Amino acid sequence: MRRHRVALLLGVAAMLLVIAVEAQGADDVAKVDKVGWWSKRPAAQPTTGPTSFEVANGVDGAESIAAVRVLIFGSVTKGTLIISEAANQTTSISVPKLQVCQTDTPWILTKNPGAYADAPKPECDKGAIALVRDDKGNWSADITNWLTGARSEVSVMVVPAADTTLPVPPTFFVQFATSRLEASGTPDVTTTTGAPKSPAVVAPSGGGTVTPVPSHSTPAPVTTPAAPTTAPTPTTVAASQTPKRLGGVPVASTTKRKQWGKLVWVVPLSALIAFGWVLGRKSLTERGALAPT
C-alpha cells in the first residue's frame, strides 16, 4: 500500500512539473496581437472580438480575406496558428478550403470590415500553407518558418484556397471567433536601464551657501548657487527598442510576466520532501517507534 502511495505521489509531482515547464514563457515568445479583415461580400456583417474575422469566396474569387499580426518576443522553435469558427456562422455551397500566406504590405483596419480594395496583398506565390480543419471547427497551420530569424513581428493572411477539383470556384463564407498562436521557444531576456543619479553636490557658478540636507546616512551638503547661469539638464538613458535577436538591447516588457518558473523548482522539491517523509515513516514503523497505519 505504501509503495502505491509513493508511486502516486511521484506521478502527480511529475505531471505538475510538465505542466509548469510547458506553461512557462508560452505567451512570452510570440502571440497574436491583432486581426483585420476586408470584404466586398454584399451581406458581410461586422464581427465581434479583437481577433475575429470572416473569410469568403464567390464565383468571382475571394470576397473576404483577413490579416493576422503576430508579435515575436524571442527565438521561436514551434509556432502554430489556430483559428476557431464562430458558432452557426458558416454558410457554404462547397467545402471551404483555406490557406495562410505572408504579406509585407502595411495595413491599418479602420472599419469592420474594411473595404476590399484597402486589403494588403497576400504573397501566396512565395509559398502558401494549407489550413487544416478538425471536427470541432478549429483550423490550424504550422507557420514556424515565418517566425524565425531577425524579426520582431510578421503579418500572415488567411485567404481562400483554390479548388481545382470543382468546375467553378467554391462558394462559401466562414466567420472565425478567435485567433491565437501556440508557440514555444526561448523568450528574450528583458532589461530596463534607468536614469543616472544626480551628483550629491553642484558646484556654484557665482558663489553661494552650502546647506546640509538630512539623509538616512551621512548628510550630504547641498550648494545653493547665488546666481545660476544655466539650468541643469536631466539626462535619461532609455532602453533600446531593438529586440536582442536584431542586435540591440532587449526590449523591456510592458506586461507582467507570469511567475510560472518558480514551479519548476517548487514541484520537484515538494515531491522530494514527501518521498523522504514516506520513507522515514516506513523506517520508524519497522523499528516499532510508530504504530503501523
mmCIF file of C-alpha atoms in Angstrom:
data_model
loop_
_atom_site.group_PDB
_atom_site.id
_atom_site.type_symbol
_atom_site.label_atom_id
_atom_site.label_comp_id
_atom_site.label_asym_id
_atom_site.label_seq_id
_atom_site.Cartn_x
_atom_site.Cartn_y
_atom_site.Cartn_z
ATOM 1 C CA MET A 1 0.000 0.000 0.000
ATOM 2 C CA ARG A 2 2.816 2.394 0.900
ATOM 3 C CA ARG A 3 4.537 1.738 -2.429
ATOM 4 C CA HIS A 4 1.344 2.667 -4.249
ATOM 5 C CA ARG A 5 1.147 5.917 -2.276
ATOM 6 C CA VAL A 6 4.745 6.785 -3.124
ATOM 7 C CA ALA A 7 4.225 5.998 -6.811
ATOM 8 C CA LEU A 8 1.032 8.094 -6.893
ATOM 9 C CA LEU A 9 2.797 10.991 -5.151
ATOM 10 C CA LEU A 10 5.704 10.972 -7.582
ATOM 11 C CA GLY A 11 3.344 10.671 -10.557
ATOM 12 C CA VAL A 12 1.376 13.762 -9.518
ATOM 13 C CA ALA A 13 4.595 15.713 -8.941
ATOM 14 C CA ALA A 14 5.883 14.760 -12.400
ATOM 15 C CA MET A 15 2.626 15.862 -14.038
ATOM 16 C CA LEU A 16 2.750 19.235 -12.274
ATOM 17 C CA LEU A 17 6.355 19.684 -13.362
ATOM 18 C CA VAL A 18 5.488 19.035 -17.002
ATOM 19 C CA ILE A 19 2.575 21.474 -16.832
ATOM 20 C CA ALA A 20 4.795 24.146 -15.268
ATOM 21 C CA VAL A 21 7.514 23.756 -17.896
ATOM 22 C CA GLU A 22 5.024 23.906 -20.765
ATOM 23 C CA ALA A 23 3.237 26.941 -19.306
ATOM 24 C CA GLN A 24 6.401 28.935 -18.699
ATOM 25 C CA GLY A 25 7.101 31.529 -21.382
ATOM 26 C CA ALA A 26 4.492 30.377 -23.929
ATOM 27 C CA ASP A 27 2.937 33.829 -24.373
ATOM 28 C CA ASP A 28 6.334 35.477 -23.919
ATOM 29 C CA VAL A 29 7.765 34.016 -27.149
ATOM 30 C CA ALA A 30 5.126 35.026 -29.712
ATOM 31 C CA LYS A 31 1.420 35.855 -29.764
ATOM 32 C CA VAL A 32 -1.376 37.168 -31.986
ATOM 33 C CA ASP A 33 -1.559 40.938 -31.493
ATOM 34 C CA LYS A 34 -4.469 41.998 -33.707
ATOM 35 C CA VAL A 35 -6.537 40.950 -36.701
ATOM 36 C CA GLY A 36 -8.005 42.882 -39.608
ATOM 37 C CA TRP A 37 -10.309 41.809 -42.410
ATOM 38 C CA TRP A 38 -11.636 43.300 -45.620
ATOM 39 C CA SER A 39 -14.669 42.309 -47.661
ATOM 40 C CA LYS A 40 -16.669 43.006 -50.799
ATOM 41 C CA ARG A 41 -19.343 40.422 -49.992
ATOM 42 C CA PRO A 42 -22.668 42.310 -50.066
ATOM 43 C CA ALA A 43 -24.090 40.638 -46.938
ATOM 44 C CA ALA A 44 -20.925 40.763 -44.843
ATOM 45 C CA GLN A 45 -21.603 41.677 -41.201
ATOM 46 C CA PRO A 46 -19.208 43.098 -38.589
ATOM 47 C CA THR A 47 -17.577 40.545 -36.325
ATOM 48 C CA THR A 48 -17.213 40.785 -32.550
ATOM 49 C CA GLY A 49 -13.985 40.278 -30.653
ATOM 50 C CA PRO A 50 -10.455 41.629 -31.189
ATOM 51 C CA THR A 51 -9.288 38.581 -33.161
ATOM 52 C CA SER A 52 -12.475 37.668 -35.071
ATOM 53 C CA PHE A 53 -12.881 37.894 -38.844
ATOM 54 C CA GLU A 54 -14.502 36.405 -41.937
ATOM 55 C CA VAL A 55 -13.157 34.604 -44.984
ATOM 56 C CA ALA A 56 -15.396 34.231 -48.030
ATOM 57 C CA ASN A 57 -15.204 33.074 -51.617
ATOM 58 C CA GLY A 58 -17.647 33.503 -54.526
ATOM 59 C CA VAL A 59 -17.936 32.679 -58.180
ATOM 60 C CA ASP A 60 -15.557 35.544 -58.982
ATOM 61 C CA GLY A 61 -12.957 34.509 -56.409
ATOM 62 C CA ALA A 62 -12.076 35.762 -52.947
ATOM 63 C CA GLU A 63 -14.630 38.117 -51.358
ATOM 64 C CA SER A 64 -13.385 38.357 -47.745
ATOM 65 C CA ILE A 65 -9.790 37.998 -46.581
ATOM 66 C CA ALA A 66 -8.001 38.639 -43.279
ATOM 67 C CA ALA A 67 -4.584 39.573 -41.910
ATOM 68 C CA VAL A 68 -3.187 38.393 -38.576
ATOM 69 C CA ARG A 69 -0.385 40.351 -36.918
ATOM 70 C CA VAL A 70 1.967 38.222 -34.803
ATOM 71 C CA LEU A 71 4.427 39.796 -32.336
ATOM 72 C CA ILE A 72 7.655 37.900 -31.644
ATOM 73 C CA PHE A 73 9.478 38.233 -28.320
ATOM 74 C CA GLY A 74 12.187 35.573 -28.618
ATOM 75 C CA SER A 75 13.581 32.650 -30.583
ATOM 76 C CA VAL A 76 10.624 30.568 -31.787
ATOM 77 C CA THR A 77 11.134 26.825 -32.215
ATOM 78 C CA LYS A 78 7.490 25.979 -32.910
ATOM 79 C CA GLY A 79 4.560 28.178 -33.899
ATOM 80 C CA THR A 80 1.065 27.027 -34.870
ATOM 81 C CA LEU A 81 -1.666 29.445 -35.904
ATOM 82 C CA ILE A 82 -5.105 28.306 -34.712
ATOM 83 C CA ILE A 83 -8.363 29.983 -35.738
ATOM 84 C CA SER A 84 -11.712 28.812 -34.357
ATOM 85 C CA GLU A 85 -15.050 29.082 -36.137
ATOM 86 C CA ALA A 86 -17.878 31.105 -34.637
ATOM 87 C CA ALA A 87 -20.987 29.115 -33.782
ATOM 88 C CA ASN A 88 -23.599 28.958 -36.571
ATOM 89 C CA GLN A 89 -21.723 31.470 -38.734
ATOM 90 C CA THR A 90 -20.683 29.261 -41.639
ATOM 91 C CA THR A 91 -22.532 29.013 -44.940
ATOM 92 C CA SER A 92 -21.175 27.079 -47.883
ATOM 93 C CA ILE A 93 -22.262 25.574 -51.149
ATOM 94 C CA SER A 94 -18.835 23.984 -51.474
ATOM 95 C CA VAL A 95 -16.466 22.639 -48.831
ATOM 96 C CA PRO A 96 -14.320 25.595 -47.691
ATOM 97 C CA LYS A 97 -10.596 25.425 -48.343
ATOM 98 C CA LEU A 98 -8.350 27.983 -46.673
ATOM 99 C CA GLN A 99 -4.659 28.812 -46.639
ATOM 100 C CA VAL A 100 -2.258 31.244 -44.975
ATOM 101 C CA CYS A 101 0.212 33.396 -46.891
ATOM 102 C CA GLN A 102 2.757 36.019 -45.938
ATOM 103 C CA THR A 103 2.408 39.724 -46.693
ATOM 104 C CA ASP A 104 4.798 42.658 -46.497
ATOM 105 C CA THR A 105 2.085 45.255 -47.123
ATOM 106 C CA PRO A 106 1.478 47.559 -44.128
ATOM 107 C CA TRP A 107 -2.164 47.604 -43.076
ATOM 108 C CA ILE A 108 -4.446 49.565 -40.771
ATOM 109 C CA LEU A 109 -8.019 48.497 -40.102
ATOM 110 C CA THR A 110 -10.375 51.461 -39.849
ATOM 111 C CA LYS A 111 -13.682 49.625 -40.325
ATOM 112 C CA ASN A 112 -15.152 46.229 -39.526
ATOM 113 C CA PRO A 113 -14.891 45.057 -42.219
ATOM 114 C CA GLY A 114 -12.596 47.301 -44.230
ATOM 115 C CA ALA A 115 -13.037 47.942 -47.949
ATOM 116 C CA TYR A 116 -11.684 45.076 -50.023
ATOM 117 C CA ALA A 117 -9.622 47.496 -52.120
ATOM 118 C CA ASP A 118 -7.701 48.529 -48.973
ATOM 119 C CA ALA A 119 -6.669 44.990 -48.074
ATOM 120 C CA PRO A 120 -2.959 44.084 -48.014
ATOM 121 C CA LYS A 121 -1.747 41.844 -50.818
ATOM 122 C CA PRO A 122 -1.258 38.161 -49.908
ATOM 123 C CA GLU A 123 2.001 36.815 -51.340
ATOM 124 C CA CYS A 124 0.788 33.273 -51.855
ATOM 125 C CA ASP A 125 3.070 32.851 -54.871
ATOM 126 C CA LYS A 126 6.034 32.845 -52.443
ATOM 127 C CA GLY A 127 4.609 29.884 -50.565
ATOM 128 C CA ALA A 128 1.226 29.101 -49.019
ATOM 129 C CA ILE A 129 0.395 26.805 -46.110
ATOM 130 C CA ALA A 130 -2.927 24.961 -46.072
ATOM 131 C CA LEU A 131 -5.147 25.338 -43.012
ATOM 132 C CA VAL A 132 -6.397 22.000 -41.681
ATOM 133 C CA ARG A 133 -9.811 21.764 -40.002
ATOM 134 C CA ASP A 134 -10.666 19.394 -37.161
ATOM 135 C CA ASP A 135 -14.125 18.125 -36.219
ATOM 136 C CA LYS A 136 -14.541 20.933 -33.648
ATOM 137 C CA GLY A 137 -14.210 23.770 -36.145
ATOM 138 C CA ASN A 138 -10.591 24.653 -35.363
ATOM 139 C CA TRP A 139 -8.286 25.394 -38.292
ATOM 140 C CA SER A 140 -4.520 25.178 -37.820
ATOM 141 C CA ALA A 141 -1.319 25.752 -39.795
ATOM 142 C CA ASP A 142 2.336 25.395 -38.812
ATOM 143 C CA ILE A 143 3.965 28.770 -39.552
ATOM 144 C CA THR A 144 7.212 28.203 -37.632
ATOM 145 C CA ASN A 145 9.442 29.067 -40.606
ATOM 146 C CA TRP A 146 7.841 32.516 -40.863
ATOM 147 C CA LEU A 147 8.529 33.339 -37.203
ATOM 148 C CA THR A 148 12.257 32.620 -37.072
ATOM 149 C CA GLY A 149 15.168 34.911 -37.843
ATOM 150 C CA ALA A 150 15.786 38.606 -37.231
ATOM 151 C CA ARG A 151 12.237 39.908 -36.923
ATOM 152 C CA SER A 152 10.001 41.219 -34.175
ATOM 153 C CA GLU A 153 6.651 40.883 -35.956
ATOM 154 C CA VAL A 154 5.090 39.294 -39.018
ATOM 155 C CA SER A 155 1.711 39.549 -40.747
ATOM 156 C CA VAL A 156 0.107 36.482 -42.281
ATOM 157 C CA MET A 157 -3.087 36.432 -44.313
ATOM 158 C CA VAL A 158 -5.944 33.957 -44.213
ATOM 159 C CA VAL A 159 -7.448 33.617 -47.691
ATOM 160 C CA PRO A 160 -9.495 31.105 -49.699
ATOM 161 C CA ALA A 161 -7.529 28.358 -51.435
ATOM 162 C CA ALA A 162 -8.203 27.306 -54.997
ATOM 163 C CA ASP A 163 -10.001 24.009 -55.541
ATOM 164 C CA THR A 164 -9.132 22.603 -58.958
ATOM 165 C CA THR A 165 -11.431 19.612 -58.473
ATOM 166 C CA LEU A 166 -14.524 21.800 -58.955
ATOM 167 C CA PRO A 167 -15.776 23.094 -62.321
ATOM 168 C CA VAL A 168 -16.445 26.529 -60.782
ATOM 169 C CA PRO A 169 -14.783 28.360 -57.852
ATOM 170 C CA PRO A 170 -16.079 27.208 -54.440
ATOM 171 C CA THR A 171 -18.718 29.411 -52.792
ATOM 172 C CA PHE A 172 -18.670 29.832 -49.017
ATOM 173 C CA PHE A 173 -18.155 32.223 -46.125
ATOM 174 C CA VAL A 174 -16.811 31.343 -42.686
ATOM 175 C CA GLN A 175 -16.688 33.603 -39.621
ATOM 176 C CA PHE A 176 -13.992 32.969 -37.018
ATOM 177 C CA ALA A 177 -14.482 33.913 -33.376
ATOM 178 C CA THR A 178 -10.876 33.745 -32.133
ATOM 179 C CA SER A 179 -7.317 33.581 -33.406
ATOM 180 C CA ARG A 180 -4.331 32.505 -31.353
ATOM 181 C CA LEU A 181 -0.775 31.277 -31.694
ATOM 182 C CA GLU A 182 0.557 28.241 -29.870
ATOM 183 C CA ALA A 183 4.288 28.959 -29.663
ATOM 184 C CA SER A 184 7.307 27.519 -27.896
ATOM 185 C CA GLY A 185 10.895 28.684 -27.734
ATOM 186 C CA THR A 186 13.185 30.917 -25.711
ATOM 187 C CA PRO A 187 11.951 34.400 -24.691
ATOM 188 C CA ASP A 188 14.315 37.365 -24.879
ATOM 189 C CA VAL A 189 15.772 38.433 -21.552
ATOM 190 C CA THR A 190 14.406 41.857 -20.682
ATOM 191 C CA THR A 191 16.368 44.630 -19.053
ATOM 192 C CA THR A 192 15.492 48.175 -18.005
ATOM 193 C CA THR A 193 18.024 50.995 -17.873
ATOM 194 C CA GLY A 194 17.096 53.831 -15.529
ATOM 195 C CA ALA A 195 18.202 57.439 -15.364
ATOM 196 C CA PRO A 196 21.626 58.106 -13.815
ATOM 197 C CA LYS A 197 21.688 59.526 -10.303
ATOM 198 C CA SER A 198 22.276 63.241 -9.899
ATOM 199 C CA PRO A 199 25.544 64.337 -8.248
ATOM 200 C CA ALA A 200 25.374 64.956 -4.496
ATOM 201 C CA VAL A 201 26.902 68.420 -4.787
ATOM 202 C CA VAL A 202 26.514 71.007 -7.557
ATOM 203 C CA ALA A 203 29.414 73.394 -7.798
ATOM 204 C CA PRO A 204 28.259 77.030 -7.643
ATOM 205 C CA SER A 205 28.973 79.203 -10.640
ATOM 206 C CA GLY A 206 28.762 82.551 -8.883
ATOM 207 C CA GLY A 207 29.242 81.786 -5.214
ATOM 208 C CA GLY A 208 26.623 80.703 -2.703
ATOM 209 C CA THR A 209 25.987 78.959 0.560
ATOM 210 C CA VAL A 210 26.104 75.290 1.387
ATOM 211 C CA THR A 211 23.045 73.914 3.197
ATOM 212 C CA PRO A 212 23.168 70.419 4.728
ATOM 213 C CA VAL A 213 20.231 68.136 3.828
ATOM 214 C CA PRO A 214 19.174 65.362 6.242
ATOM 215 C CA SER A 215 19.599 61.836 4.920
ATOM 216 C CA HIS A 216 19.278 58.283 6.135
ATOM 217 C CA SER A 217 23.045 58.041 6.146
ATOM 218 C CA THR A 218 25.704 60.734 6.298
ATOM 219 C CA PRO A 219 24.242 64.155 5.461
ATOM 220 C CA ALA A 220 25.401 65.431 2.087
ATOM 221 C CA PRO A 221 25.996 69.163 1.625
ATOM 222 C CA VAL A 222 23.878 70.898 -0.985
ATOM 223 C CA THR A 223 25.090 74.118 -2.510
ATOM 224 C CA THR A 224 22.610 76.845 -3.348
ATOM 225 C CA PRO A 225 24.081 78.928 -6.183
ATOM 226 C CA ALA A 226 23.606 82.682 -5.808
ATOM 227 C CA ALA A 227 23.016 83.358 -9.471
ATOM 228 C CA PRO A 228 22.918 80.258 -11.654
ATOM 229 C CA THR A 229 23.571 80.980 -15.277
ATOM 230 C CA THR A 230 22.259 77.749 -16.756
ATOM 231 C CA ALA A 231 19.693 75.227 -15.574
ATOM 232 C CA PRO A 232 20.870 71.631 -15.147
ATOM 233 C CA THR A 233 19.637 69.357 -17.908
ATOM 234 C CA PRO A 234 18.429 65.931 -16.742
ATOM 235 C CA THR A 235 19.769 63.002 -18.715
ATOM 236 C CA THR A 236 17.682 59.886 -19.195
ATOM 237 C CA VAL A 237 19.061 56.675 -20.647
ATOM 238 C CA ALA A 238 16.184 54.796 -22.210
ATOM 239 C CA ALA A 239 16.217 51.125 -23.087
ATOM 240 C CA SER A 240 16.729 50.448 -26.773
ATOM 241 C CA GLN A 241 13.642 49.380 -28.667
ATOM 242 C CA THR A 242 15.575 46.918 -30.799
ATOM 243 C CA PRO A 243 14.957 43.281 -29.802
ATOM 244 C CA LYS A 244 18.023 41.309 -28.729
ATOM 245 C CA ARG A 245 17.832 38.993 -31.734
ATOM 246 C CA LEU A 246 18.063 42.077 -34.010
ATOM 247 C CA GLY A 247 21.363 43.130 -32.462
ATOM 248 C CA GLY A 248 20.182 45.650 -29.849
ATOM 249 C CA VAL A 249 19.396 45.802 -26.170
ATOM 250 C CA PRO A 250 16.417 43.580 -25.257
ATOM 251 C CA VAL A 251 13.104 45.411 -25.117
ATOM 252 C CA ALA A 252 11.713 45.834 -21.618
ATOM 253 C CA SER A 253 8.378 44.095 -21.381
ATOM 254 C CA THR A 254 5.377 46.280 -20.583
ATOM 255 C CA THR A 255 3.353 43.367 -19.259
ATOM 256 C CA LYS A 256 3.907 41.461 -16.070
ATOM 257 C CA ARG A 257 5.443 38.119 -16.812
ATOM 258 C CA LYS A 258 3.905 35.038 -15.350
ATOM 259 C CA GLN A 259 5.760 33.569 -12.388
ATOM 260 C CA TRP A 260 5.464 30.004 -13.640
ATOM 261 C CA GLY A 261 9.203 29.489 -13.473
ATOM 262 C CA LYS A 262 9.098 29.063 -9.695
ATOM 263 C CA LEU A 263 7.050 25.897 -10.114
ATOM 264 C CA VAL A 264 9.974 24.242 -11.880
ATOM 265 C CA TRP A 265 11.790 24.159 -8.517
ATOM 266 C CA VAL A 266 8.883 24.030 -6.068
ATOM 267 C CA VAL A 267 7.195 20.935 -7.527
ATOM 268 C CA PRO A 268 10.195 18.536 -7.554
ATOM 269 C CA LEU A 269 11.311 19.846 -4.127
ATOM 270 C CA SER A 270 7.847 19.133 -2.698
ATOM 271 C CA ALA A 271 7.919 15.652 -4.213
ATOM 272 C CA LEU A 272 11.347 15.004 -2.700
ATOM 273 C CA ILE A 273 10.188 16.121 0.773
ATOM 274 C CA ALA A 274 7.074 13.944 0.544
ATOM 275 C CA PHE A 275 9.124 10.966 -0.612
ATOM 276 C CA GLY A 276 11.540 11.434 2.300
ATOM 277 C CA TRP A 277 8.633 11.647 4.751
ATOM 278 C CA VAL A 278 7.139 8.377 3.486
ATOM 279 C CA LEU A 279 10.488 6.573 3.700
ATOM 280 C CA GLY A 280 11.152 7.982 7.195
ATOM 281 C CA ARG A 281 7.739 6.896 8.461
ATOM 282 C CA LYS A 282 8.250 3.460 6.988
ATOM 283 C CA SER A 283 11.621 3.133 8.742
ATOM 284 C CA LEU A 284 10.189 4.224 12.106
ATOM 285 C CA THR A 285 7.270 1.811 11.734
ATOM 286 C CA GLU A 286 9.579 -1.109 11.019
ATOM 287 C CA ARG A 287 11.613 -0.257 14.140
ATOM 288 C CA GLY A 288 8.474 -0.171 16.258
ATOM 289 C CA ALA A 289 8.657 3.546 17.024
ATOM 290 C CA LEU A 290 5.315 4.173 15.324
ATOM 291 C CA ALA A 291 2.193 2.103 15.126
ATOM 292 C CA PRO A 292 1.561 0.870 11.589
ATOM 293 C CA THR A 293 -1.314 2.565 9.736
#
